C-alpha positions as MATLAB code, in Angstrom:
seq = 'XXXXXXXXXXXXXXXXXXXXXXXXXXXXXXXXXXXXXXXXXXXXXXXXXXXXXXXXXXXXXXXXXXXXXXXXXXXXXXXXXXXXXXXXXXXXXXXXXXXXXXXXXXXXXXXXXXXXXXXXXXXXXXXXXXXXXXXXXXXXXXXXXXXXXXXXXXXXXXXXXXXXXXXXXXXXXXXXXXXXXXXXXXXXXXXXXXXXXXXXXXXXXXXXXXXXXXXXXXXXXXXXXXXXXXXXXXXXXXXXXXXXXXXXXXXXXXXXXXXXXXXXXXXXXXXXXXXXXXXXXXXXXXXXXXXXXXXXXXXXXXXXXXXXXXXXXXXXXXXXXXXXXXXXXXXXXX';
ca = [
      21.499  -53.045  -41.217;
      23.217  -55.239  -43.832;
      26.806  -55.729  -42.725;
      27.958  -58.663  -44.841;
      30.733  -57.701  -47.266;
      31.028  -54.218  -45.746;
      34.731  -53.480  -45.316;
      36.080  -51.415  -42.435;
      39.689  -50.240  -42.536;
      41.000  -49.513  -39.048;
      44.243  -47.577  -38.732;
      45.969  -48.419  -35.480;
      43.994  -51.641  -35.216;
      46.814  -53.375  -33.332;
      46.268  -51.209  -30.260;
      43.992  -51.751  -27.282;
      40.786  -50.257  -28.680;
      41.687  -51.415  -32.199;
      41.903  -55.082  -31.185;
      38.524  -54.929  -29.445;
      36.952  -53.023  -32.325;
      38.269  -55.554  -34.861;
      36.914  -58.510  -32.878;
      33.510  -56.875  -32.447;
      33.209  -55.899  -36.121;
      34.101  -59.428  -37.215;
      31.538  -60.812  -34.776;
      28.912  -58.527  -36.346;
      29.707  -59.743  -39.866;
      31.922  -56.951  -41.168;
      35.153  -57.479  -43.053;
      38.172  -55.835  -41.436;
      41.615  -54.632  -42.485;
      44.022  -53.345  -39.853;
      46.684  -50.842  -40.947;
      49.412  -50.490  -38.361;
      53.191  -50.451  -37.957;
      52.946  -53.327  -35.474;
      51.159  -56.659  -35.627;
      48.266  -57.105  -33.160;
      49.054  -58.856  -29.885;
      45.954  -60.945  -30.477;
      47.442  -63.368  -33.006;
      44.015  -64.430  -34.281;
      43.877  -61.018  -35.988;
      47.177  -61.375  -37.874;
      45.385  -62.388  -41.083;
      43.641  -59.002  -41.178;
      46.878  -57.044  -40.728;
      48.726  -54.962  -43.323;
      51.827  -52.975  -42.467;
      51.219  -49.284  -43.057;
      52.685  -46.116  -41.580;
      49.941  -43.517  -42.024;
      52.524  -40.728  -42.139;
      53.415  -42.159  -45.577;
      50.717  -40.611  -47.759;
      51.522  -42.588  -50.925;
      51.272  -45.989  -49.227;
      48.094  -45.015  -47.403;
      46.387  -43.699  -50.557;
      47.324  -46.820  -52.504;
      45.877  -49.167  -49.877;
      42.622  -47.219  -49.636;
      42.369  -47.053  -53.424;
      43.042  -50.782  -53.845;
      40.773  -52.100  -51.072;
      37.894  -49.593  -51.425;
      36.635  -49.636  -47.823;
      33.081  -48.747  -46.910;
      34.201  -47.221  -43.620;
      37.457  -45.865  -42.245;
      38.189  -45.621  -38.513;
      41.365  -43.771  -37.582;
      42.692  -45.015  -34.237;
      46.390  -44.735  -35.129;
      48.111  -42.496  -32.600;
      50.998  -41.989  -30.272;
      49.258  -41.720  -26.898;
      52.014  -41.532  -24.272;
      52.824  -38.317  -22.427;
      56.620  -38.556  -22.705;
      57.118  -36.497  -25.879;
      59.024  -33.213  -25.621;
      57.542  -31.478  -28.657;
      54.584  -31.852  -31.003;
      56.776  -33.040  -33.890;
      57.263  -36.319  -32.004;
      53.514  -36.925  -32.454;
      53.406  -36.747  -36.252;
      51.273  -39.881  -36.459;
      48.576  -37.803  -34.713;
      48.970  -34.724  -36.910;
      50.500  -35.656  -40.264;
      48.756  -39.031  -40.074;
      45.370  -37.388  -39.562;
      45.925  -35.063  -42.505;
      46.902  -38.035  -44.676;
      43.688  -39.830  -43.675;
      41.729  -36.741  -44.719;
      43.530  -36.415  -48.044;
      43.140  -40.131  -48.776;
      39.397  -40.001  -48.037;
      38.549  -37.037  -50.265;
      36.850  -37.975  -53.542;
      36.783  -41.647  -52.538;
      33.219  -42.519  -53.497;
      33.015  -45.882  -51.773;
      33.767  -44.493  -48.287;
      30.482  -43.872  -46.508;
      31.943  -42.509  -43.287;
      35.262  -41.662  -41.632;
      35.666  -41.711  -37.851;
      38.548  -39.892  -36.193;
      39.616  -40.803  -32.653;
      40.759  -37.836  -30.593;
      41.146  -37.744  -26.796;
      39.532  -36.156  -23.759;
      42.970  -34.623  -23.103;
      42.339  -31.929  -25.723;
      41.150  -30.265  -22.528;
      43.041  -30.417  -19.254;
      41.775  -32.862  -16.650;
      38.774  -31.430  -14.846;
      37.809  -28.955  -17.578;
      34.656  -29.726  -19.564;
      34.439  -27.766  -22.831;
      31.148  -26.162  -23.804;
      31.610  -26.708  -27.540;
      33.886  -28.138  -30.228;
      35.868  -24.917  -30.502;
      37.059  -24.882  -26.892;
      40.444  -26.410  -26.040;
      42.727  -26.276  -23.003;
      45.265  -29.089  -23.501;
      48.146  -29.051  -21.006;
      50.137  -32.010  -22.405;
      52.054  -32.303  -25.677;
      49.949  -35.350  -26.548;
      46.749  -33.391  -25.919;
      48.017  -30.479  -28.020;
      48.830  -32.862  -30.881;
      45.229  -34.078  -30.799;
      43.944  -30.504  -30.766;
      45.935  -29.964  -33.952;
      44.490  -33.206  -35.373;
      40.911  -32.073  -34.666;
      41.599  -28.727  -36.346;
      42.990  -30.565  -39.381;
      39.771  -32.578  -39.687;
      37.740  -29.385  -39.421;
      39.870  -27.812  -42.165;
      38.916  -30.635  -44.544;
      35.369  -31.000  -43.232;
      33.568  -29.696  -46.337;
      35.472  -32.074  -48.625;
      35.326  -35.216  -46.494;
      32.651  -37.937  -46.632;
      30.308  -38.067  -43.640;
      32.505  -38.088  -40.543;
      32.663  -37.804  -36.770;
      35.402  -36.902  -34.288;
      35.045  -38.808  -31.027;
      36.974  -38.488  -27.770;
      37.512  -41.643  -25.705;
      37.409  -41.171  -21.939;
      39.268  -43.495  -19.541;
      38.786  -46.799  -21.381;
      39.613  -50.128  -19.722;
      39.160  -53.831  -20.365;
      40.820  -56.805  -22.109;
      43.988  -55.960  -24.069;
      44.489  -52.702  -22.180;
      47.897  -51.390  -21.183;
      49.028  -48.437  -19.067;
      47.699  -46.938  -16.885;
      44.669  -49.089  -16.038;
      46.424  -52.406  -16.590;
      48.872  -51.213  -13.918;
      45.904  -50.393  -11.676;
      44.468  -53.904  -12.018;
      47.893  -55.538  -11.611;
      48.653  -53.577   -8.444;
      45.266  -54.510   -7.014;
      45.700  -58.202   -7.794;
      49.220  -58.184   -6.347;
      47.796  -56.583   -3.144;
      50.010  -53.517   -3.682;
      47.324  -50.902   -4.320;
      46.450  -48.486   -1.513;
      43.344  -46.346   -1.274;
      43.636  -42.623   -0.547;
      40.272  -41.961    1.068;
      38.907  -38.433    0.714;
      41.521  -37.599   -1.939;
      40.221  -40.336   -4.242;
      38.710  -38.977   -7.448;
      35.567  -39.805   -9.373;
      35.918  -40.185  -13.141;
      34.075  -41.087  -16.290;
      35.374  -44.491  -17.335;
      34.369  -46.658  -20.250;
      34.431  -50.434  -20.457;
      36.008  -51.209  -23.813;
      33.166  -53.352  -25.179;
      30.760  -50.484  -24.529;
      33.257  -48.112  -26.147;
      33.578  -50.131  -29.363;
      29.798  -50.577  -29.545;
      29.513  -46.790  -29.368;
      32.135  -46.358  -32.097;
      30.305  -48.833  -34.331;
      27.020  -47.060  -33.610;
      28.576  -43.787  -34.789;
      29.844  -45.570  -37.877;
      26.397  -47.008  -38.665;
      24.468  -43.809  -37.906;
      22.842  -42.674  -41.138;
      20.977  -39.502  -40.239;
      22.548  -36.176  -41.149;
      22.853  -34.037  -38.035;
      25.072  -31.209  -36.929;
      27.013  -31.828  -33.714;
      28.154  -28.691  -31.880;
      29.315  -30.359  -28.676;
      32.100  -32.953  -28.297;
      31.198  -36.633  -28.692;
      32.721  -38.524  -25.771;
      32.990  -42.303  -25.739;
      32.480  -43.822  -22.306;
      29.974  -44.989  -19.697;
      27.493  -42.400  -18.439;
      27.773  -43.306  -14.751;
      31.084  -42.086  -13.242;
      33.088  -44.270  -10.851;
      35.009  -43.392   -7.699;
      38.406  -45.029   -8.089;
      38.587  -46.341   -4.497;
      35.078  -47.812   -4.782;
      36.111  -49.390   -8.081;
      39.136  -50.937   -6.363;
      36.827  -52.497   -3.751;
      34.487  -53.778   -6.479;
      37.338  -55.409   -8.418;
      38.734  -56.958   -5.233;
      35.346  -58.451   -4.317;
      34.936  -60.035   -7.756;
      38.534  -61.310   -7.744;
      38.015  -62.854   -4.302;
      40.860  -60.955   -2.622;
      40.920  -58.601    0.352;
      40.009  -54.981   -0.217;
      42.966  -52.593   -0.366;
      43.762  -50.604    2.758;
      43.972  -46.831    2.960;
      47.215  -44.935    3.557;
      47.910  -41.213    4.079;
      47.961  -39.244    0.835;
      51.452  -37.972    1.700;
      52.926  -41.381    0.849;
      51.135  -41.501   -2.518;
      52.451  -38.035   -3.348;
      55.944  -39.066   -2.305;
      55.643  -42.123   -4.577;
      54.783  -39.805   -7.470;
      57.955  -37.785   -6.940;
      59.968  -40.994   -6.675;
      58.465  -42.159   -9.989;
      59.427  -38.831  -11.604;
      62.997  -39.372  -10.436;
      63.138  -42.928  -11.798;
      61.696  -41.767  -15.117;
      64.758  -39.551  -15.562;
      66.714  -42.794  -15.848;
      64.013  -44.423  -18.012;
      63.045  -46.781  -15.179;
      59.335  -47.643  -15.104;
      57.432  -47.103  -11.869;
      53.652  -47.362  -11.329;
      53.391  -43.782  -10.068;
      54.506  -40.346  -11.195;
      53.278  -36.827  -10.452;
      50.945  -36.770  -13.453;
      49.274  -40.012  -12.381;
      48.939  -38.820   -8.799;
      47.216  -35.676  -10.091;
      45.073  -37.845  -12.338;
      44.112  -40.072   -9.387;
      43.024  -37.098   -7.286;
      41.269  -34.842   -9.822;
      37.600  -35.443  -10.533;
      36.921  -35.715  -14.251;
      33.235  -36.333  -14.890;
      32.534  -36.030  -18.593;
      29.063  -35.953  -20.152;
      28.657  -39.039  -22.353;
      24.881  -38.780  -22.667;
      25.129  -37.581  -26.280;
      26.113  -41.128  -27.242;
      22.755  -42.416  -25.985;
      21.052  -41.089  -29.128;
      23.497  -42.990  -31.320;
      24.114  -46.251  -29.465;
      22.405  -49.319  -30.937;
      23.807  -51.978  -28.632;
      23.110  -53.262  -25.095;
      25.274  -51.855  -22.321;
      27.711  -54.144  -20.495;
      27.637  -53.620  -16.722;
      30.744  -52.683  -14.737;
      30.521  -56.025  -12.896;
      30.482  -58.018  -16.122;
      33.264  -55.861  -17.540;
      35.428  -56.549  -14.484;
      34.809  -60.301  -14.772;
      35.783  -60.330  -18.466;
      38.883  -58.261  -17.751;
      39.993  -60.502  -14.895;
      39.545  -63.592  -17.064;
      41.696  -61.992  -19.749;
      44.394  -61.045  -17.229;
      44.297  -64.560  -15.785;
      44.845  -66.042  -19.233;
      47.328  -63.485  -20.560;
      50.797  -64.796  -21.272;
      52.521  -62.455  -18.820;
      50.045  -62.747  -15.988;
      51.378  -63.099  -12.454;
      47.892  -63.576  -11.076;
      46.944  -67.077  -12.200;
      44.087  -68.946  -10.553;
      42.001  -66.003   -9.479;
      38.675  -66.839   -7.859;
      36.496  -66.027  -10.895;
];
């Protein structure tokens, strides 16, 4: 595929997945513009950054009209679970509608990709089709609304896909999996034995390769089931902790009774009332102990790029943590 001079506009390109997607697209020969309200933490990407709040329809339409992108990838979102009502997540709802409106009748745009979330269904529930939702968080409900907005405009939009990232991890990540790595490296993570869950995770380089594969896919097909972004082989979180520890050259974490983990979750809930950050809360404890194995095999018919192994992903992530400006884990055995 000819990529030179093909322009991709990424909304929310300053975030975790956005940074990795920008770097990968540039490496493949694409041109990139990042629309975000914040500059990327990777300063090498500052020259591709334009301030834009996608809830401002006029500004968004003007940028798309002026730059004439070939592809548009909407990653802009509020993703935390702290909101009290759906109006606090307007970037997810109003922003998505503005992306749709700005893309209609724009001849140069070949495809629009919309990032949703696996949390449009509650943890542990696997939907049978694209019409089934069971979100139990305000964030998840905002993304349900966003998906329905895309479907409302579907007949007028250019070719498009909605994709749902699973539990994505890797360089430039933040909560919660950055906390998981940091706790492990600080020797403050404890395994919970039989209560430990198994989940579908996705190393971020694999995730962005899958997103790009969706973007480049040229065949016209109808998708009736959700498209999940992630690695096909699920991981048990305690086994993953052992694997990371081995590669980092530190002792494996010890197991403690689940009661103490649950107590830590309640303590975190209490501290959150006073806006004090704590690695655990009740939601995370539930997340750590609820299996969530999501079928990602649909992506295998789209993906054009080699898969990065979990081992190699861990090594890359540890190198990034070791070099990050706020790292407390310098000089790991990598």
